[in-house]
Amino acid sequence: MHPLHEDPNWPRASAWLAGEHLPDPAGSISVLGAQLNCSITPGHCDEAPDAIRAVLKRLSTYDVDSDLDVRRLKVRDLGNIELDTPESAVVPVAKAMQKALDKEDAIVLLGGDNGITRPGVLGLGEPVQNVGLITLDAHFDLRDLDNGLMNGNPVRALLKDGLPGTQIVQIGIQSYANSRAYAELAKQAGIAVVSADRVHRRGLGAVVTEALADLSPRVNAIYVNVDLDVLDRSFAPACPGSRPGGLIPWDLKAAVRLLGLSAKVRAIDFVEIDPTKDIADATCFAAAECLLSFASGVLVRKLAS
């Protein structure tokens, strides 16, 4: 790095991820790369964890809105685990998550494709009947299971596992990116669905706050799935499933920070980024800033406790 970029008054998020933190941290989180690449659309989602880490070199640790430095939160980078299929991912992801959650306040999974969401939910160590799931995604992810597990059906698989549909909230669902059959399935299962258009009308912060208020009294833990294709396609060129009319990055960052404030949120994933399709690292930047925003939320929560 050029000497002019080495400014002790401009701490880098990459150094924080590498273990640099302020004295007497208020709490801690873990970050795990889950390199699953079994998408319906062929790509290179397995390269996303390292691409997101690389972007952190260009971001600082200071949250202007909260006037906090996320280095007051300790982070452990657990590296990457290579995963072959959603089925075989369950045991290694659960093992890594359990080890982390025994020590940390939350864990962040960097996908990988959306197939890591089911292993992530099962890795919480709670019976699925006691878990809440919030998805920020353009899609229902309720495709049939007849052809096996994939990035298009983790929510369907979790329903089969016994996760009650009434404990699932899906935010950002897009018109013309889904089918009536799966919309009907979501309705029959009791899933709360908030379309992208409804989010635009009501505000993402209000929708997320309502979801947390609804789920928190009824579950022991909440898992959050952030599929970056929930963003408008202009902001998420690295996501094959992104569409015009999606959410905007600044709202998503604020929403993820809100989620970090909740002690019930024990795990969050960021998925469906193919760095080889990105433009100016736009999608990777969005994911990296969401990671920092989630950490900021966890920090605020810990300082208040």
mmCIF file of C-alpha atoms in Angstrom:
data_model
loop_
_atom_site.group_PDB
_atom_site.id
_atom_site.type_symbol
_atom_site.label_atom_id
_atom_site.label_comp_id
_atom_site.label_asym_id
_atom_site.label_seq_id
_atom_site.Cartn_x
_atom_site.Cartn_y
_atom_site.Cartn_z
ATOM 1 C CA MET A 1 0.000 0.000 0.000
ATOM 2 C CA HIS A 2 1.285 3.500 -0.846
ATOM 3 C CA PRO A 3 2.690 5.317 2.236
ATOM 4 C CA LEU A 4 0.211 8.160 1.695
ATOM 5 C CA HIS A 5 -2.588 5.686 2.382
ATOM 6 C CA GLU A 6 -1.103 4.593 5.702
ATOM 7 C CA ASP A 7 -2.898 6.996 8.017
ATOM 8 C CA PRO A 8 -3.089 6.033 11.709
ATOM 9 C CA ASN A 9 -6.136 8.291 11.999
ATOM 10 C CA TRP A 10 -7.992 6.316 9.318
ATOM 11 C CA PRO A 11 -8.279 2.755 10.675
ATOM 12 C CA ARG A 12 -9.229 0.230 8.021
ATOM 13 C CA ALA A 13 -12.044 -2.275 8.336
ATOM 14 C CA SER A 14 -9.728 -4.959 6.945
ATOM 15 C CA ALA A 15 -7.426 -4.520 9.949
ATOM 16 C CA TRP A 16 -10.439 -4.823 12.256
ATOM 17 C CA LEU A 17 -11.431 -8.062 10.550
ATOM 18 C CA ALA A 18 -7.853 -9.263 10.980
ATOM 19 C CA GLY A 19 -8.174 -8.823 14.744
ATOM 20 C CA GLU A 20 -7.427 -5.181 15.486
ATOM 21 C CA HIS A 21 -9.788 -3.783 18.118
ATOM 22 C CA LEU A 22 -9.892 -1.132 20.807
ATOM 23 C CA PRO A 23 -9.159 -2.000 24.453
ATOM 24 C CA ASP A 24 -11.930 -3.616 26.487
ATOM 25 C CA PRO A 25 -14.276 -4.514 23.612
ATOM 26 C CA ALA A 26 -17.964 -4.355 24.456
ATOM 27 C CA GLY A 27 -18.804 -7.569 22.597
ATOM 28 C CA SER A 28 -17.708 -9.860 19.803
ATOM 29 C CA ILE A 29 -18.825 -11.418 16.541
ATOM 30 C CA SER A 30 -17.432 -13.996 14.131
ATOM 31 C CA VAL A 31 -17.247 -13.921 10.346
ATOM 32 C CA LEU A 32 -17.247 -17.151 8.346
ATOM 33 C CA GLY A 33 -16.900 -17.570 4.596
ATOM 34 C CA ALA A 34 -19.283 -20.261 3.341
ATOM 35 C CA GLN A 35 -18.096 -21.116 -0.181
ATOM 36 C CA LEU A 36 -21.131 -22.841 -1.625
ATOM 37 C CA ASN A 37 -21.589 -22.515 -5.378
ATOM 38 C CA CYS A 38 -24.583 -24.570 -6.524
ATOM 39 C CA SER A 39 -26.737 -21.820 -8.001
ATOM 40 C CA ILE A 40 -29.431 -22.342 -10.605
ATOM 41 C CA THR A 41 -27.533 -19.740 -12.654
ATOM 42 C CA PRO A 42 -23.921 -20.926 -13.030
ATOM 43 C CA GLY A 43 -21.416 -18.515 -11.553
ATOM 44 C CA HIS A 44 -18.696 -17.952 -8.991
ATOM 45 C CA CYS A 45 -20.447 -17.174 -5.708
ATOM 46 C CA ASP A 46 -17.719 -19.116 -3.925
ATOM 47 C CA GLU A 47 -15.365 -16.209 -4.647
ATOM 48 C CA ALA A 48 -17.560 -13.698 -2.800
ATOM 49 C CA PRO A 49 -16.207 -14.109 0.766
ATOM 50 C CA ASP A 50 -12.706 -13.073 -0.252
ATOM 51 C CA ALA A 51 -14.036 -10.350 -2.574
ATOM 52 C CA ILE A 52 -15.994 -8.824 0.315
ATOM 53 C CA ARG A 53 -12.929 -9.032 2.559
ATOM 54 C CA ALA A 54 -10.872 -7.269 -0.125
ATOM 55 C CA VAL A 55 -13.325 -4.350 -0.225
ATOM 56 C CA LEU A 56 -12.949 -3.890 3.540
ATOM 57 C CA LYS A 57 -9.430 -2.574 2.844
ATOM 58 C CA ARG A 58 -11.129 0.489 1.344
ATOM 59 C CA LEU A 59 -13.571 1.087 4.189
ATOM 60 C CA SER A 60 -13.023 2.581 7.627
ATOM 61 C CA THR A 61 -14.412 1.442 10.979
ATOM 62 C CA TYR A 62 -16.233 4.653 11.892
ATOM 63 C CA ASP A 63 -20.032 4.858 11.835
ATOM 64 C CA VAL A 64 -20.884 8.545 11.425
ATOM 65 C CA ASP A 65 -24.562 8.174 12.353
ATOM 66 C CA SER A 66 -23.921 6.484 15.702
ATOM 67 C CA ASP A 67 -20.556 8.221 16.296
ATOM 68 C CA LEU A 68 -19.065 4.819 17.079
ATOM 69 C CA ASP A 69 -15.987 2.932 15.971
ATOM 70 C CA VAL A 70 -16.801 -0.737 15.333
ATOM 71 C CA ARG A 71 -13.360 -1.597 16.691
ATOM 72 C CA ARG A 72 -15.055 -1.431 20.081
ATOM 73 C CA LEU A 73 -16.449 -4.778 18.958
ATOM 74 C CA LYS A 74 -14.027 -7.674 18.679
ATOM 75 C CA VAL A 75 -14.266 -9.781 15.525
ATOM 76 C CA ARG A 76 -12.848 -13.201 14.712
ATOM 77 C CA ASP A 77 -12.405 -14.109 11.069
ATOM 78 C CA LEU A 78 -12.896 -17.871 10.904
ATOM 79 C CA GLY A 79 -11.701 -18.049 7.303
ATOM 80 C CA ASN A 80 -13.544 -20.001 4.625
ATOM 81 C CA ILE A 81 -15.034 -23.452 4.461
ATOM 82 C CA GLU A 82 -15.439 -25.062 1.048
ATOM 83 C CA LEU A 83 -18.882 -26.601 0.623
ATOM 84 C CA ASP A 84 -19.922 -28.991 -2.130
ATOM 85 C CA THR A 85 -23.713 -29.166 -1.779
ATOM 86 C CA PRO A 86 -26.418 -27.689 0.465
ATOM 87 C CA GLU A 87 -26.969 -31.175 1.937
ATOM 88 C CA SER A 88 -23.320 -31.743 2.863
ATOM 89 C CA ALA A 89 -22.971 -28.156 4.119
ATOM 90 C CA VAL A 90 -25.188 -28.721 7.171
ATOM 91 C CA VAL A 91 -22.647 -30.456 9.415
ATOM 92 C CA PRO A 92 -19.571 -28.267 8.762
ATOM 93 C CA VAL A 93 -21.566 -25.032 8.942
ATOM 94 C CA ALA A 94 -23.344 -26.105 12.135
ATOM 95 C CA LYS A 95 -20.066 -27.162 13.726
ATOM 96 C CA ALA A 96 -18.419 -23.827 12.938
ATOM 97 C CA MET A 97 -21.457 -21.846 14.052
ATOM 98 C CA GLN A 98 -21.870 -23.646 17.347
ATOM 99 C CA LYS A 99 -18.221 -23.126 18.222
ATOM 100 C CA ALA A 100 -18.546 -19.432 17.430
ATOM 101 C CA LEU A 101 -21.900 -18.819 19.115
ATOM 102 C CA ASP A 102 -20.611 -20.348 22.347
ATOM 103 C CA LYS A 103 -18.307 -17.319 22.566
ATOM 104 C CA GLU A 104 -19.698 -14.573 20.358
ATOM 105 C CA ASP A 105 -22.805 -12.420 20.318
ATOM 106 C CA ALA A 106 -23.508 -13.197 16.656
ATOM 107 C CA ILE A 107 -22.016 -14.774 13.558
ATOM 108 C CA VAL A 108 -21.935 -13.443 10.001
ATOM 109 C CA LEU A 109 -21.854 -15.905 7.106
ATOM 110 C CA LEU A 110 -20.423 -14.637 3.835
ATOM 111 C CA GLY A 111 -21.822 -16.718 1.001
ATOM 112 C CA GLY A 112 -21.709 -18.449 -1.260
ATOM 113 C CA ASP A 113 -25.130 -18.884 -2.734
ATOM 114 C CA ASN A 114 -28.475 -18.929 -0.955
ATOM 115 C CA GLY A 115 -28.136 -22.656 -0.322
ATOM 116 C CA ILE A 116 -26.182 -21.804 2.855
ATOM 117 C CA THR A 117 -29.284 -20.354 4.519
ATOM 118 C CA ARG A 118 -30.755 -23.695 5.549
ATOM 119 C CA PRO A 119 -27.447 -24.941 7.050
ATOM 120 C CA GLY A 120 -27.176 -21.569 8.783
ATOM 121 C CA VAL A 121 -30.620 -21.828 10.374
ATOM 122 C CA LEU A 122 -29.981 -25.413 11.474
ATOM 123 C CA GLY A 123 -26.577 -24.336 12.780
ATOM 124 C CA LEU A 124 -28.118 -22.058 15.397
ATOM 125 C CA GLY A 125 -28.380 -25.069 17.697
ATOM 126 C CA GLU A 126 -32.065 -24.421 18.379
ATOM 127 C CA PRO A 127 -34.973 -26.651 17.380
ATOM 128 C CA VAL A 128 -36.363 -25.075 14.228
ATOM 129 C CA GLN A 129 -39.708 -24.691 15.990
ATOM 130 C CA ASN A 130 -38.004 -22.076 18.196
ATOM 131 C CA VAL A 131 -36.385 -20.096 15.389
ATOM 132 C CA GLY A 132 -37.539 -17.065 13.434
ATOM 133 C CA LEU A 133 -36.368 -16.352 9.899
ATOM 134 C CA ILE A 134 -36.256 -12.928 8.233
ATOM 135 C CA THR A 135 -35.291 -12.887 4.569
ATOM 136 C CA LEU A 136 -34.377 -9.787 2.596
ATOM 137 C CA ASP A 137 -34.673 -11.258 -0.871
ATOM 138 C CA ALA A 138 -36.318 -10.661 -4.226
ATOM 139 C CA HIS A 139 -37.449 -14.302 -4.300
ATOM 140 C CA PHE A 140 -39.555 -16.674 -2.204
ATOM 141 C CA ASP A 141 -36.946 -19.466 -2.429
ATOM 142 C CA LEU A 142 -39.807 -21.958 -2.301
ATOM 143 C CA ARG A 143 -39.014 -24.034 -5.375
ATOM 144 C CA ASP A 144 -39.861 -27.734 -5.362
ATOM 145 C CA LEU A 145 -37.512 -30.120 -3.575
ATOM 146 C CA ASP A 146 -37.900 -32.899 -6.160
ATOM 147 C CA ASN A 147 -34.566 -32.088 -7.806
ATOM 148 C CA GLY A 148 -32.686 -31.706 -4.542
ATOM 149 C CA LEU A 149 -31.542 -28.723 -2.517
ATOM 150 C CA MET A 150 -30.323 -25.594 -4.295
ATOM 151 C CA ASN A 151 -30.198 -21.848 -3.881
ATOM 152 C CA GLY A 152 -33.834 -21.586 -5.015
ATOM 153 C CA ASN A 153 -35.441 -23.637 -2.241
ATOM 154 C CA PRO A 154 -33.867 -23.151 1.225
ATOM 155 C CA VAL A 155 -37.112 -21.743 2.642
ATOM 156 C CA ARG A 156 -39.097 -24.675 1.211
ATOM 157 C CA ALA A 157 -36.590 -27.080 2.791
ATOM 158 C CA LEU A 158 -36.835 -25.321 6.151
ATOM 159 C CA LEU A 159 -40.626 -25.639 6.077
ATOM 160 C CA LYS A 160 -40.133 -29.355 5.538
ATOM 161 C CA ASP A 161 -37.669 -29.396 8.443
ATOM 162 C CA GLY A 162 -40.444 -28.088 10.684
ATOM 163 C CA LEU A 163 -39.840 -24.345 10.720
ATOM 164 C CA PRO A 164 -43.338 -22.853 11.100
ATOM 165 C CA GLY A 165 -44.291 -20.572 8.238
ATOM 166 C CA THR A 166 -45.771 -18.180 10.780
ATOM 167 C CA GLN A 167 -42.202 -17.589 12.010
ATOM 168 C CA ILE A 168 -40.933 -16.506 8.594
ATOM 169 C CA VAL A 169 -41.009 -12.934 7.279
ATOM 170 C CA GLN A 170 -39.970 -12.326 3.670
ATOM 171 C CA ILE A 171 -39.140 -8.735 2.754
ATOM 172 C CA GLY A 172 -38.453 -7.305 -0.697
ATOM 173 C CA ILE A 173 -40.216 -9.934 -2.804
ATOM 174 C CA GLN A 174 -40.320 -8.730 -6.417
ATOM 175 C CA SER A 175 -43.066 -8.860 -9.002
ATOM 176 C CA TYR A 176 -42.099 -10.723 -12.186
ATOM 177 C CA ALA A 177 -39.337 -12.564 -10.307
ATOM 178 C CA ASN A 178 -41.675 -15.173 -8.783
ATOM 179 C CA SER A 179 -44.689 -17.291 -9.641
ATOM 180 C CA ARG A 180 -48.271 -17.547 -8.420
ATOM 181 C CA ALA A 181 -47.678 -21.156 -7.325
ATOM 182 C CA TYR A 182 -44.996 -20.159 -4.851
ATOM 183 C CA ALA A 183 -46.935 -17.094 -3.708
ATOM 184 C CA GLU A 184 -49.835 -19.416 -2.890
ATOM 185 C CA LEU A 185 -47.480 -21.774 -1.067
ATOM 186 C CA ALA A 186 -46.168 -18.896 1.039
ATOM 187 C CA LYS A 187 -49.737 -17.867 1.858
ATOM 188 C CA GLN A 188 -50.783 -21.396 2.789
ATOM 189 C CA ALA A 189 -47.728 -21.774 5.046
ATOM 190 C CA GLY A 190 -48.561 -18.550 6.875
ATOM 191 C CA ILE A 191 -45.408 -16.721 5.766
ATOM 192 C CA ALA A 192 -45.576 -12.942 6.156
ATOM 193 C CA VAL A 193 -44.648 -11.440 2.781
ATOM 194 C CA VAL A 194 -43.805 -7.779 2.214
ATOM 195 C CA SER A 195 -43.220 -7.029 -1.460
ATOM 196 C CA ALA A 196 -40.624 -4.543 -2.690
ATOM 197 C CA ASP A 197 -43.398 -2.142 -3.722
ATOM 198 C CA ARG A 198 -44.927 -2.272 -0.241
ATOM 199 C CA VAL A 199 -41.480 -1.673 1.255
ATOM 200 C CA HIS A 200 -41.091 1.424 -0.926
ATOM 201 C CA ARG A 201 -44.434 2.728 0.327
ATOM 202 C CA ARG A 202 -43.950 1.962 4.014
ATOM 203 C CA GLY A 203 -40.178 2.284 4.426
ATOM 204 C CA LEU A 204 -37.777 -0.583 5.017
ATOM 205 C CA GLY A 205 -36.985 0.495 8.570
ATOM 206 C CA ALA A 206 -40.629 0.341 9.578
ATOM 207 C CA VAL A 207 -41.066 -3.086 7.971
ATOM 208 C CA VAL A 208 -37.986 -4.551 9.696
ATOM 209 C CA THR A 209 -38.962 -3.033 13.053
ATOM 210 C CA GLU A 210 -42.416 -4.614 12.743
ATOM 211 C CA ALA A 211 -40.914 -8.004 11.827
ATOM 212 C CA LEU A 212 -38.621 -7.950 14.860
ATOM 213 C CA ALA A 213 -41.457 -6.895 17.157
ATOM 214 C CA ASP A 214 -43.614 -9.739 15.843
ATOM 215 C CA LEU A 215 -41.002 -12.511 15.975
ATOM 216 C CA SER A 216 -38.921 -11.663 19.040
ATOM 217 C CA PRO A 217 -41.487 -12.605 21.721
ATOM 218 C CA ARG A 218 -42.270 -15.904 19.961
ATOM 219 C CA VAL A 219 -38.818 -17.365 19.227
ATOM 220 C CA ASN A 220 -35.519 -18.042 20.964
ATOM 221 C CA ALA A 221 -33.329 -16.930 18.073
ATOM 222 C CA ILE A 222 -33.679 -15.151 14.735
ATOM 223 C CA TYR A 223 -31.700 -15.901 11.602
ATOM 224 C CA VAL A 224 -31.453 -13.219 8.914
ATOM 225 C CA ASN A 225 -30.872 -14.051 5.250
ATOM 226 C CA VAL A 226 -29.732 -11.129 3.096
ATOM 227 C CA ASP A 227 -29.736 -12.052 -0.565
ATOM 228 C CA LEU A 228 -28.115 -9.056 -2.241
ATOM 229 C CA ASP A 229 -30.446 -9.501 -5.210
ATOM 230 C CA VAL A 230 -33.023 -7.723 -3.057
ATOM 231 C CA LEU A 231 -31.271 -4.548 -4.217
ATOM 232 C CA ASP A 232 -32.233 -2.727 -7.371
ATOM 233 C CA ARG A 233 -30.255 -4.183 -10.264
ATOM 234 C CA SER A 234 -28.359 -0.930 -10.785
ATOM 235 C CA PHE A 235 -26.836 -1.412 -7.332
ATOM 236 C CA ALA A 236 -26.307 -5.190 -7.524
ATOM 237 C CA PRO A 237 -24.830 -6.063 -10.928
ATOM 238 C CA ALA A 238 -23.074 -9.069 -9.394
ATOM 239 C CA CYS A 239 -26.396 -10.726 -8.515
ATOM 240 C CA PRO A 240 -27.961 -12.623 -11.436
ATOM 241 C CA GLY A 241 -31.364 -12.504 -9.724
ATOM 242 C CA SER A 242 -31.492 -8.753 -9.077
ATOM 243 C CA ARG A 243 -34.265 -6.778 -10.789
ATOM 244 C CA PRO A 244 -35.180 -3.148 -11.460
ATOM 245 C CA GLY A 245 -37.363 -1.766 -8.694
ATOM 246 C CA GLY A 246 -35.499 -3.409 -5.835
ATOM 247 C CA LEU A 247 -34.283 -1.860 -2.596
ATOM 248 C CA ILE A 248 -31.549 0.737 -2.285
ATOM 249 C CA PRO A 249 -28.227 0.194 -0.463
ATOM 250 C CA TRP A 250 -28.597 2.985 2.081
ATOM 251 C CA ASP A 251 -31.929 1.623 3.250
ATOM 252 C CA LEU A 252 -30.519 -1.907 3.399
ATOM 253 C CA LYS A 253 -27.564 -0.761 5.513
ATOM 254 C CA ALA A 254 -29.894 0.975 7.960
ATOM 255 C CA ALA A 255 -32.140 -2.096 8.133
ATOM 256 C CA VAL A 256 -29.226 -4.432 8.793
ATOM 257 C CA ARG A 257 -28.073 -2.122 11.574
ATOM 258 C CA LEU A 258 -31.560 -2.340 13.105
ATOM 259 C CA LEU A 259 -31.307 -6.126 12.971
ATOM 260 C CA GLY A 260 -27.959 -5.993 14.767
ATOM 261 C CA LEU A 261 -29.628 -4.114 17.617
ATOM 262 C CA SER A 262 -31.772 -7.162 18.453
ATOM 263 C CA ALA A 263 -30.293 -9.680 20.882
ATOM 264 C CA LYS A 264 -32.510 -12.337 19.301
ATOM 265 C CA VAL A 265 -30.618 -12.026 15.991
ATOM 266 C CA ARG A 266 -27.787 -14.541 16.404
ATOM 267 C CA ALA A 267 -26.790 -15.032 12.774
ATOM 268 C CA ILE A 268 -26.968 -13.241 9.424
ATOM 269 C CA ASP A 269 -25.820 -14.227 5.960
ATOM 270 C CA PHE A 270 -24.977 -12.232 2.841
ATOM 271 C CA VAL A 271 -25.377 -14.313 -0.292
ATOM 272 C CA GLU A 272 -25.722 -14.561 -4.087
ATOM 273 C CA ILE A 273 -22.823 -12.328 -5.137
ATOM 274 C CA ASP A 274 -20.791 -13.386 -8.159
ATOM 275 C CA PRO A 275 -17.752 -11.064 -8.045
ATOM 276 C CA THR A 276 -16.832 -11.895 -11.637
ATOM 277 C CA LYS A 277 -20.009 -10.046 -12.732
ATOM 278 C CA ASP A 278 -19.550 -7.017 -10.473
ATOM 279 C CA ILE A 279 -19.038 -3.487 -11.786
ATOM 280 C CA ALA A 280 -16.721 -1.162 -9.823
ATOM 281 C CA ASP A 281 -17.120 -3.589 -6.877
ATOM 282 C CA ALA A 282 -20.572 -2.060 -6.312
ATOM 283 C CA THR A 283 -22.230 -5.216 -4.994
ATOM 284 C CA CYS A 284 -19.262 -6.237 -2.864
ATOM 285 C CA PHE A 285 -19.152 -2.737 -1.384
ATOM 286 C CA ALA A 286 -22.857 -2.997 -0.508
ATOM 287 C CA ALA A 287 -22.287 -6.334 1.262
ATOM 288 C CA ALA A 288 -19.187 -5.101 3.084
ATOM 289 C CA GLU A 289 -20.957 -1.978 4.320
ATOM 290 C CA CYS A 290 -23.882 -4.115 5.463
ATOM 291 C CA LEU A 291 -21.436 -6.263 7.438
ATOM 292 C CA LEU A 292 -20.074 -3.141 9.148
ATOM 293 C CA SER A 293 -23.585 -1.789 9.742
ATOM 294 C CA PHE A 294 -24.645 -5.048 11.375
ATOM 295 C CA ALA A 295 -21.557 -4.876 13.591
ATOM 296 C CA SER A 296 -22.446 -1.298 14.516
ATOM 297 C CA GLY A 297 -25.915 -2.442 15.545
ATOM 298 C CA VAL A 298 -24.502 -5.231 17.697
ATOM 299 C CA LEU A 299 -22.113 -2.731 19.295
ATOM 300 C CA VAL A 300 -24.925 -0.306 20.165
ATOM 301 C CA ARG A 301 -26.875 -3.189 21.663
ATOM 302 C CA LYS A 302 -23.932 -4.294 23.804
ATOM 303 C CA LEU A 303 -23.140 -0.771 25.006
ATOM 304 C CA ALA A 304 -26.769 -0.352 26.068
ATOM 305 C CA SER A 305 -26.918 -3.631 28.007
#
